[in-house]
Structure formats: C-alpha cells, structure tokens
Tab-separated table of C-alpha atoms and ligand atoms in Angstrom:
chain	number	residue	atom	x	y	z
A	1	MET	CA	-20.418	46.022	30.083
A	2	LYS	CA	-22.658	46.793	33.036
A	3	THR	CA	-25.411	44.223	33.565
A	4	LEU	CA	-28.740	45.839	34.405
A	5	LYS	CA	-30.489	44.082	37.322
A	6	LEU	CA	-34.252	44.129	36.832
A	7	ASN	CA	-36.952	43.024	39.243
A	8	THR	CA	-40.055	41.086	38.242
A	9	SER	CA	-42.538	43.976	38.078
A	10	GLU	CA	-44.576	44.600	34.914
A	11	ASP	CA	-42.434	47.654	34.153
A	12	ALA	CA	-39.187	45.752	34.562
A	13	ILE	CA	-40.362	42.928	32.297
A	14	LYS	CA	-41.421	45.536	29.737
A	15	LYS	CA	-37.912	47.010	29.970
A	16	ALA	CA	-36.392	43.550	29.424
A	17	SER	CA	-38.568	43.004	26.352
A	18	ASP	CA	-37.533	46.413	24.974
A	19	LEU	CA	-33.895	45.417	25.386
A	20	ILE	CA	-34.492	42.139	23.546
A	21	LYS	CA	-36.250	43.980	20.727
A	22	ALA	CA	-33.256	46.337	20.548
A	23	GLY	CA	-30.829	43.462	19.978
A	24	LYS	CA	-29.604	43.041	23.558
A	25	ILE	CA	-29.156	39.783	25.499
A	26	VAL	CA	-31.121	39.279	28.703
A	27	ALA	CA	-31.170	36.489	31.301
A	28	PHE	CA	-34.580	35.522	32.662
A	29	PRO	CA	-36.200	32.854	34.822
A	30	THR	CA	-38.241	29.976	33.409
A	31	GLU	CA	-39.876	27.054	35.229
A	32	THR	CA	-36.844	24.851	34.411
A	33	VAL	CA	-33.632	26.918	34.626
A	34	TYR	CA	-32.700	30.519	33.791
A	35	GLY	CA	-32.316	31.256	30.081
A	36	LEU	CA	-30.071	33.760	28.321
A	37	GLY	CA	-32.243	35.178	25.577
A	38	ALA	CA	-32.125	37.184	22.366
A	39	ASN	CA	-34.579	37.984	19.584
A	40	ALA	CA	-34.479	34.746	17.572
A	41	PHE	CA	-34.656	36.741	14.334
A	42	ASP	CA	-31.619	38.868	15.206
A	43	GLN	CA	-28.488	36.953	14.208
A	44	LYS	CA	-26.097	39.438	15.723
A	45	ALA	CA	-27.815	39.238	19.112
A	46	CYS	CA	-27.897	35.425	18.910
A	47	LYS	CA	-24.161	35.373	18.224
A	48	ALA	CA	-23.579	37.499	21.316
A	49	ILE	CA	-25.137	34.725	23.425
A	50	TYR	CA	-22.492	32.216	22.357
A	51	LYS	CA	-19.779	34.709	23.232
A	52	ALA	CA	-21.181	35.516	26.692
A	53	LYS	CA	-21.464	31.820	27.578
A	54	GLY	CA	-18.216	30.737	25.956
A	55	ARG	CA	-20.410	28.221	24.150
A	56	PRO	CA	-19.057	26.250	21.185
A	57	ASN	CA	-20.919	27.477	18.108
A	58	ASP	CA	-21.810	23.996	16.918
A	59	ASN	CA	-24.259	23.667	19.835
A	60	PRO	CA	-27.742	24.877	18.796
A	61	MET	CA	-30.159	26.875	20.972
A	62	ILE	CA	-33.783	26.372	21.932
A	63	VAL	CA	-36.326	28.829	20.520
A	64	HIS	CA	-39.029	29.894	22.990
A	65	ILE	CA	-42.500	30.957	21.843
A	66	SER	CA	-45.491	32.077	23.888
A	67	ASP	CA	-48.028	29.684	22.392
A	68	GLN	CA	-48.732	27.406	19.449
A	69	SER	CA	-49.871	30.317	17.258
A	70	GLN	CA	-46.169	31.196	16.787
A	71	LEU	CA	-45.155	27.646	15.796
A	72	GLU	CA	-45.193	28.192	12.041
A	73	GLU	CA	-42.951	31.224	12.360
A	74	VAL	CA	-40.144	29.023	13.620
A	75	ALA	CA	-40.844	25.504	12.322
A	76	SER	CA	-42.138	23.827	9.175
A	77	ASP	CA	-43.627	20.418	8.231
A	78	ILE	CA	-44.986	20.193	11.771
A	79	PRO	CA	-46.199	16.629	12.418
A	80	ASP	CA	-49.492	15.882	14.195
A	81	THR	CA	-47.513	14.231	16.967
A	82	ALA	CA	-45.946	17.590	17.832
A	83	ILE	CA	-49.367	19.227	18.085
A	84	LYS	CA	-50.619	16.378	20.253
A	85	LEU	CA	-47.682	16.765	22.607
A	86	PHE	CA	-47.894	20.540	22.791
A	87	ASP	CA	-51.642	20.201	23.454
A	88	ALA	CA	-50.834	17.862	26.316
A	89	PHE	CA	-47.719	19.476	27.833
A	90	ALA	CA	-47.481	23.094	26.706
A	91	PRO	CA	-46.913	25.457	28.229
A	92	GLY	CA	-44.301	23.439	30.098
A	93	PRO	CA	-40.854	21.866	30.243
A	94	LEU	CA	-40.838	20.162	26.828
A	95	SER	CA	-38.682	21.154	23.831
A	96	ILE	CA	-39.514	19.530	20.512
A	97	ILE	CA	-37.079	19.260	17.598
A	98	LEU	CA	-38.832	20.072	14.327
A	99	LYS	CA	-37.797	21.041	10.810
A	100	ARG	CA	-36.871	24.702	10.961
A	101	SER	CA	-38.625	27.536	9.120
A	102	ASP	CA	-36.818	29.846	6.678
A	103	LYS	CA	-36.756	32.549	9.311
A	104	ILE	CA	-34.573	30.554	11.694
A	105	SER	CA	-30.886	31.155	10.994
A	106	ASP	CA	-27.850	28.891	11.125
A	107	VAL	CA	-26.660	30.842	14.162
A	108	ILE	CA	-29.482	29.302	16.210
A	109	THR	CA	-29.423	25.814	14.733
A	110	ALA	CA	-25.642	25.544	14.311
A	111	GLY	CA	-26.278	24.713	10.683
A	112	LEU	CA	-28.767	21.878	11.330
A	113	ASP	CA	-32.008	21.859	9.325
A	114	THR	CA	-33.969	21.437	12.562
A	115	VAL	CA	-34.917	23.705	15.464
A	116	ALA	CA	-35.787	23.008	19.109
A	117	VAL	CA	-39.034	24.741	20.128
A	118	ARG	CA	-40.347	25.262	23.658
A	119	ILE	CA	-43.414	26.997	25.119
A	120	PRO	CA	-42.472	27.840	28.716
A	121	SER	CA	-45.087	28.028	31.460
A	122	CYS	CA	-43.386	30.389	33.928
A	123	GLU	CA	-45.488	33.535	34.227
A	124	ILE	CA	-42.506	35.875	33.929
A	125	THR	CA	-41.238	34.107	30.794
A	126	GLN	CA	-44.711	34.194	29.269
A	127	ASN	CA	-45.035	37.865	30.035
A	128	LEU	CA	-41.601	38.567	28.519
A	129	LEU	CA	-42.420	36.615	25.347
A	130	LYS	CA	-45.732	38.394	24.898
A	131	GLN	CA	-44.211	41.841	25.447
A	132	ALA	CA	-41.321	41.097	23.095
A	133	GLY	CA	-43.658	39.767	20.414
A	134	VAL	CA	-40.817	37.766	18.861
A	135	PRO	CA	-39.577	34.237	19.518
A	136	ILE	CA	-36.684	34.247	21.972
A	137	ALA	CA	-33.658	32.025	21.397
A	138	ALA	CA	-32.191	31.013	24.735
A	139	PRO	CA	-29.776	28.433	26.046
A	140	SER	CA	-29.417	27.964	29.789
A	141	ALA	CA	-27.887	31.007	31.515
A	142	ASN	CA	-24.494	29.729	32.656
A	143	SER	CA	-20.927	29.545	31.408
A	144	SER	CA	-20.594	26.628	29.040
A	145	GLY	CA	-19.787	23.424	30.972
A	146	LYS	CA	-21.049	24.665	34.352
A	147	PRO	CA	-24.291	23.544	35.994
A	148	SER	CA	-27.250	25.555	34.631
A	149	GLY	CA	-28.188	28.636	36.647
A	150	THR	CA	-31.372	28.164	38.638
A	151	ASN	CA	-31.340	31.424	40.627
A	152	PRO	CA	-30.163	34.987	39.900
A	153	GLU	CA	-27.026	34.786	42.064
A	154	ASP	CA	-25.728	31.722	40.200
A	155	VAL	CA	-26.471	33.298	36.823
A	156	LEU	CA	-24.604	36.458	37.825
A	157	GLU	CA	-21.660	34.447	39.110
A	158	ASP	CA	-21.038	33.338	35.506
A	159	LEU	CA	-22.441	36.191	33.454
A	160	ASP	CA	-22.297	39.490	35.380
A	161	GLY	CA	-20.658	42.069	33.122
A	162	LYS	CA	-21.082	39.851	30.058
A	163	ILE	CA	-24.813	40.319	29.410
A	164	ASP	CA	-27.023	43.390	29.059
A	165	ALA	CA	-29.582	42.578	31.746
A	166	ILE	CA	-31.109	39.977	34.018
A	167	ILE	CA	-34.596	39.592	35.445
A	168	MET	CA	-33.925	38.712	39.085
A	169	GLY	CA	-36.641	36.141	39.788
A	170	GLU	CA	-36.707	33.323	42.317
A	171	LEU	CA	-35.241	29.830	42.429
A	172	CYS	CA	-36.682	27.943	39.424
A	173	GLU	CA	-39.535	25.631	40.251
A	174	ILE	CA	-38.265	22.520	38.457
A	175	GLY	CA	-34.504	23.087	38.514
A	176	ILE	CA	-33.368	20.861	35.631
A	177	GLU	CA	-33.653	21.694	31.936
A	178	SER	CA	-36.570	20.765	29.691
A	179	THR	CA	-37.042	17.371	28.092
A	180	VAL	CA	-35.703	17.504	24.517
A	181	LEU	CA	-37.672	15.261	22.171
A	182	ASP	CA	-36.691	14.802	18.537
A	183	LEU	CA	-39.682	14.568	16.216
A	184	SER	CA	-37.795	15.522	13.056
A	185	GLU	CA	-37.480	11.900	11.971
A	186	ASP	CA	-39.898	8.980	11.894
A	187	ALA	CA	-39.242	7.560	15.333
A	188	PRO	CA	-39.416	9.986	18.258
A	189	VAL	CA	-36.255	10.014	20.389
A	190	ILE	CA	-35.604	11.634	23.764
A	191	LEU	CA	-32.320	13.509	23.398
A	192	ARG	CA	-32.376	14.891	26.951
A	193	PRO	CA	-34.634	13.600	29.744
A	194	GLY	CA	-36.520	16.168	31.834
A	195	ALA	CA	-39.658	16.692	33.876
A	196	ILE	CA	-41.893	15.512	31.027
A	197	THR	CA	-40.928	11.865	31.300
A	198	LYS	CA	-40.726	9.074	28.750
A	199	GLU	CA	-43.824	7.474	30.285
A	200	MET	CA	-45.810	10.710	29.988
A	201	LEU	CA	-44.829	11.125	26.319
A	202	GLU	CA	-45.542	7.477	25.510
A	203	LYS	CA	-48.999	7.727	27.014
A	204	VAL	CA	-49.956	10.593	24.713
A	205	LEU	CA	-48.351	9.190	21.555
A	206	GLU	CA	-49.444	5.632	22.347
A	207	ARG	CA	-46.117	4.228	21.231
A	208	GLU	CA	-42.725	3.367	22.620
A	209	ILE	CA	-40.168	6.167	22.736
A	210	LYS	CA	-36.446	5.561	22.981
A	211	TYR	CA	-33.755	7.511	24.776
A	212	GLN	CA	-30.713	8.433	22.820
A	213	ASP	CA	-27.854	6.640	24.511
A	214	ASP	CA	-26.119	9.720	25.795
A	215	GLU	CA	-23.692	7.813	27.963
A	216	ILE	CA	-21.963	6.585	24.820
A	217	SER	CA	-21.936	9.974	23.148
A	218	SER	CA	-20.698	11.762	26.244
A	219	LYS	CA	-17.604	9.606	26.142
A	220	ASN	CA	-17.227	10.570	22.525
A	221	SER	CA	-17.086	7.032	21.309
A	222	GLY	CA	-19.874	5.691	19.172
A	223	PRO	CA	-21.805	7.734	16.627
A	224	ALA	CA	-21.916	11.531	16.708
A	225	PRO	CA	-24.634	12.578	19.139
A	226	LYS	CA	-27.812	13.851	17.592
A	227	SER	CA	-28.029	16.625	20.156
A	228	PRO	CA	-24.751	18.454	19.747
A	229	GLY	CA	-24.856	19.755	23.312
A	230	LEU	CA	-24.605	16.261	24.705
A	231	LYS	CA	-21.049	15.713	23.606
A	232	TYR	CA	-19.679	18.522	25.727
A	233	LYS	CA	-18.561	18.405	29.317
A	234	HIS	CA	-21.566	19.244	31.431
A	235	TYR	CA	-22.700	20.212	34.886
A	236	SER	CA	-19.134	19.955	36.102
A	237	PRO	CA	-18.304	21.467	39.459
A	238	ASN	CA	-14.612	21.910	40.301
A	239	ALA	CA	-14.876	19.264	43.023
A	240	GLU	CA	-14.620	15.568	42.299
A	241	VAL	CA	-18.117	14.048	42.388
A	242	ILE	CA	-18.886	10.413	43.214
A	243	VAL	CA	-22.346	8.849	43.136
A	244	LEU	CA	-23.087	6.128	45.685
A	245	ARG	CA	-25.778	3.540	45.145
A	246	GLY	CA	-27.001	1.053	47.726
A	247	SER	CA	-29.071	0.728	50.884
A	248	ASP	CA	-29.386	3.718	53.226
A	249	GLU	CA	-27.297	1.960	55.833
A	250	ALA	CA	-24.499	0.999	53.445
A	251	ILE	CA	-24.376	4.532	52.126
A	252	GLN	CA	-24.245	6.062	55.605
A	253	ASN	CA	-21.302	3.780	56.417
A	254	ARG	CA	-19.518	4.693	53.210
A	255	PHE	CA	-20.134	8.405	53.881
A	256	LEU	CA	-18.499	7.957	57.275
A	257	GLY	CA	-15.560	5.980	55.875
A	258	LEU	CA	-14.874	8.414	53.067
A	259	GLY	CA	-15.314	11.306	55.488
A	260	LEU	CA	-12.518	9.947	57.717
A	261	GLU	CA	-10.220	9.362	54.738
A	262	ALA	CA	-10.858	12.863	53.448
A	263	LYS	CA	-10.063	14.336	56.843
A	264	LYS	CA	-6.690	12.581	56.870
A	265	ASP	CA	-5.921	14.041	53.437
A	266	ASN	CA	-7.144	17.462	54.547
A	267	LYS	CA	-9.880	17.374	51.964
A	268	LYS	CA	-13.207	19.121	52.342
A	269	ILE	CA	-15.940	16.601	51.686
A	270	GLY	CA	-19.632	17.281	51.147
A	271	ILE	CA	-22.689	15.086	50.959
A	272	LEU	CA	-25.881	15.475	48.919
A	273	ASN	CA	-28.461	13.078	50.215
A	274	TYR	CA	-31.871	14.029	48.828
A	275	ASP	CA	-34.917	12.324	50.280
A	276	ASN	CA	-37.297	13.629	47.662
A	277	THR	CA	-36.929	13.636	43.866
A	278	ASP	CA	-38.652	17.001	43.269
A	279	LYS	CA	-36.327	18.659	45.792
A	280	ALA	CA	-33.311	16.935	44.243
A	281	ALA	CA	-34.257	18.327	40.822
A	282	GLN	CA	-34.871	21.792	42.173
A	283	LYS	CA	-31.747	22.034	44.318
A	284	LEU	CA	-29.059	19.954	42.560
A	285	PHE	CA	-27.455	22.665	40.421
A	286	GLN	CA	-27.711	25.280	43.156
A	287	ASP	CA	-26.115	22.910	45.672
A	288	LEU	CA	-23.260	21.923	43.338
A	289	ARG	CA	-22.461	25.567	42.701
A	290	GLU	CA	-22.656	26.475	46.372
A	291	MET	CA	-20.292	23.620	47.259
A	292	ASP	CA	-17.831	24.896	44.665
A	293	ARG	CA	-17.953	28.348	46.173
A	294	GLN	CA	-17.229	26.847	49.584
A	295	GLY	CA	-14.216	25.019	48.197
A	296	TYR	CA	-15.265	21.397	48.594
A	297	ASP	CA	-12.795	18.894	47.131
A	298	LEU	CA	-15.091	15.888	47.022
A	299	ILE	CA	-18.884	15.705	46.742
A	300	LEU	CA	-20.714	12.449	47.439
A	301	ILE	CA	-24.230	12.126	46.059
A	302	LYS	CA	-26.675	9.414	47.003
A	303	ALA	CA	-28.167	7.842	43.853
A	304	LEU	CA	-31.872	8.418	43.291
A	305	ASP	CA	-34.423	5.880	42.222
A	306	GLU	CA	-34.378	6.065	38.426
A	307	THR	CA	-38.124	6.213	37.903
A	308	GLY	CA	-40.071	9.174	36.517
A	309	LEU	CA	-38.306	12.463	37.211
A	310	GLY	CA	-35.658	10.479	39.119
A	311	TYR	CA	-34.278	9.190	35.818
A	312	SER	CA	-33.814	12.724	34.541
A	313	VAL	CA	-32.182	13.992	37.720
A	314	MET	CA	-29.848	10.971	37.764
A	315	ASN	CA	-28.861	11.853	34.188
A	316	ARG	CA	-27.587	15.227	35.476
A	317	ILE	CA	-26.041	13.732	38.616
A	318	LEU	CA	-24.125	11.120	36.615
A	319	ARG	CA	-22.874	13.708	34.163
A	320	SER	CA	-21.706	15.974	36.964
A	321	ALA	CA	-19.801	12.966	38.341
A	322	GLY	CA	-18.308	12.105	34.963
A	323	TYR	CA	-20.209	8.781	35.393
A	324	LYS	CA	-18.263	7.846	38.532
A	325	ILE	CA	-20.632	5.611	40.458
A	326	GLU	CA	-19.873	3.231	43.296
A	327	GLU	CA	-22.157	0.390	44.335
A	328	VAL	CA	-21.967	0.098	48.126
A	329	LYS	CA	-22.962	-2.939	50.157
B	401	TXA	O1	-35.190	24.122	30.025
B	401	TXA	C1	-34.517	24.423	29.049
B	401	TXA	O2	-34.530	23.772	28.009
B	401	TXA	C2	-33.635	25.696	29.159
B	401	TXA	C3	-34.568	26.898	29.300
B	401	TXA	C4	-33.823	28.205	29.248
B	401	TXA	O3	-35.576	26.846	28.336
B	401	TXA	N1	-32.782	25.800	28.018
B	401	TXA	C5	-31.717	24.957	27.820
B	401	TXA	O4	-30.980	25.239	26.676
B	401	TXA	O5	-31.414	24.069	28.572
B	401	TXA	P1	-29.548	24.628	26.391
B	401	TXA	O6	-29.087	25.349	25.177
B	401	TXA	O7	-28.689	24.725	27.566
B	401	TXA	O8	-29.824	23.154	26.001
B	401	TXA	C6	-30.451	22.855	24.766
B	401	TXA	C7	-30.144	21.451	24.349
B	401	TXA	C8	-28.684	21.274	23.965
B	401	TXA	O9	-28.272	19.994	24.399
B	401	TXA	C9	-28.727	21.362	22.448
B	401	TXA	O10	-27.661	20.669	21.833
B	401	TXA	C10	-30.076	20.747	22.135
B	401	TXA	O11	-30.927	21.172	23.181
B	401	TXA	N2	-30.614	21.225	20.859
B	401	TXA	C11	-31.013	22.467	20.533
B	401	TXA	N3	-31.408	22.530	19.250
B	401	TXA	C12	-31.260	21.290	18.739
B	401	TXA	C13	-31.487	20.693	17.455
B	401	TXA	N4	-31.941	21.410	16.425
B	401	TXA	N5	-31.220	19.378	17.300
B	401	TXA	C14	-30.753	18.648	18.347
B	401	TXA	N6	-30.519	19.140	19.575
B	401	TXA	C15	-30.756	20.437	19.778
B	402	MG	MG1	-27.223	24.426	28.842
C-alpha cells in the first residue's frame, strides 16, 4: 500500500476526510499525540487499524467527536459529571469512559459495554472531524508497544506503507496521550494520567478521584486492569532505560560514573535531563525514538517532580524504563 502524504491545507484535510468517509485509515495530528483514525461506524475500517498497528484486539480505541452535540451518537446514560467535565475541559486532552451507544461496535470497544470519548482541541483534528461528519475512532499512531508518534516522521517510521494516508502536521503541542477517566461506574477513576490532572478534575467534581494502580496491572499481577491497554508493554525503546532520582549533583555524578562504565563496555549511553515539565511531555517520545534510531544501548532519564503534569510524564517515563528506577545520593 502506498501511504498518501497530505499537508495541512483546507484541501488536504478535505481529502483526508473523504478518505475516512470511504472506509480508509488516516493518521492525523492532535494536541496530544498523532492518532490513526477511521470512521467509527465502519467496522471494517476500524479492524484495519488494529492490523496496521499490530494491536491486540482486546485493547479498545478512543472515539473522537467534534463537540458535545455528537455525544449521544456514541454514548448512552451520560452522567451529569461527564457534562460538567466536558464543559470545563473540552475541547482538550481528556477522554471519558461512558456506557456505549448501540451504534458503537465491539470492534471499537473490544467487547466492553463502555466507550472512551474525546473532543480534541487541535485545529486540524477539529477541521477533520467536522469535514468527515462522523465520529473518528483512533488509537495513537504507532506500532503497538512503541512510544506514541508525536510528529509525522515518527508516525511514518512505524506505519508508512501500512495506512492509506497521513496529515503531515507539526510536533504535537502536549506530547503525551490524553487523560483517561472512567465515569462508567459510581466512583470516577483515572485509568491513564495526562495533561488534565487529578487536581484539575477534582476541583470541578468537588470530590476525591483515585488513580487506578497501573503499576500493579502492568506487572500483570493483581486484578485485571480496567483499561485493557495498560496491561501491555508500552513506550518501550530498544535501549535499556533507567530513571535516576536524587539531587542534581548526585545525578550528575551518577551520569558521569555510568558514562565511564558504558564506555568501557563499548556501550552508547544517552541522557535525558529535562529542566521543564512541559518540554519533557512534549519531547519525551520523540527523544526516545530518536535515541533508538541512533543506536543507543542505555538511556538515563532524570526523574521529574511528580506534581501536576509531572506525575503524568513520570508515568510514561517509568513505563518506558520497565519501572527501573535508581535513587542516587
Ligand atoms: O491522546 C490520546 O488519547 C490519543 C489521541 C489520538 O487522541 N489516543 C490514544 O489512544 O492514546 P490509545 O488507543 O493509544 O489509548 C487509549 C487508551 C488505552 O489504554 C485503552 O485501553 C483505553 O484508552 N481505553 C479505550 N477505551 C476504553 C474503555 N472502553 N474502557 C477502558 N479503557 C479504554
Ligand atoms: Mg497508544
């Protein structure tokens, strides 16, 4: 298959929406990461997404809509809390798990009776959704298990020749995937942390919200994870990744020490030392992929402060490291 490379002009976005309406699968930018989309009401097209990504078919996809007027097409029994949160944070990087509508197939939900719904804010995504006129089912645009694609080159590295088209936008503004919040049961639970933080959600709902303990589920002990995607290997570069936590000075010393050791073993060692949480979020996946391309054997990442967005970025960093973290003194 030849993958059509589209630019971000009105005409090109119109072309992308025509392809989606015709049952094709198209990668496109959003404010979080690139998505690989299909008409959510076209089961055959949705199936093609799993194939292109090599994604296990028990991992459900997020359904994207342009605004709240499309909510009832995709979800049912919508609680007031969902409306409150969409009023506060949509369009934006928040996906809410709701009871699904009759129109949403098992292909999207992997047989669950719920559906994840997101209203993206990126102008290109909005334009695409409006032109297509249908909800778009889209997981992140990457091979299953790899870091999500945040720029067209990284998406094409995994999916060129496997998808019908891509809208070649810029580096995504946020860089990590949306917050996934489960509102399908009585107590709201954060299944995946993102740029809409626990504190922000709690402020609007005026109640405490829990995180699902994904560290347990990622090790596949404990109960089956509520978000099926969380049990799979994630964000894994080919290099070994180690997270270092401690004072700046201790970390610099450890970087030096490990650097010398690596040199002796003829290993290529790289360091990710972000001084700003927004930049860390935006660049993490791109940097991990670039370091893989350059053949690094070991990547050291300085731990971030786990407050606000930092918590969500650390979630991705720890997963990419397989939870290998070293406290340095
Ligand atoms: O920012 C994002 O969310 C991006 C952009 C493209 O919108 N999409 C994205 O999709 O990250 P994906 O498929 O890579 O991650 C969706 C996550 C997975 O962990 C999946 O298991 C979970 O959401 N999920 C989807 N539907 C669900 C459901 N009905 N119940 C529980 N978890 C669900
Ligand atoms: Mg993904």
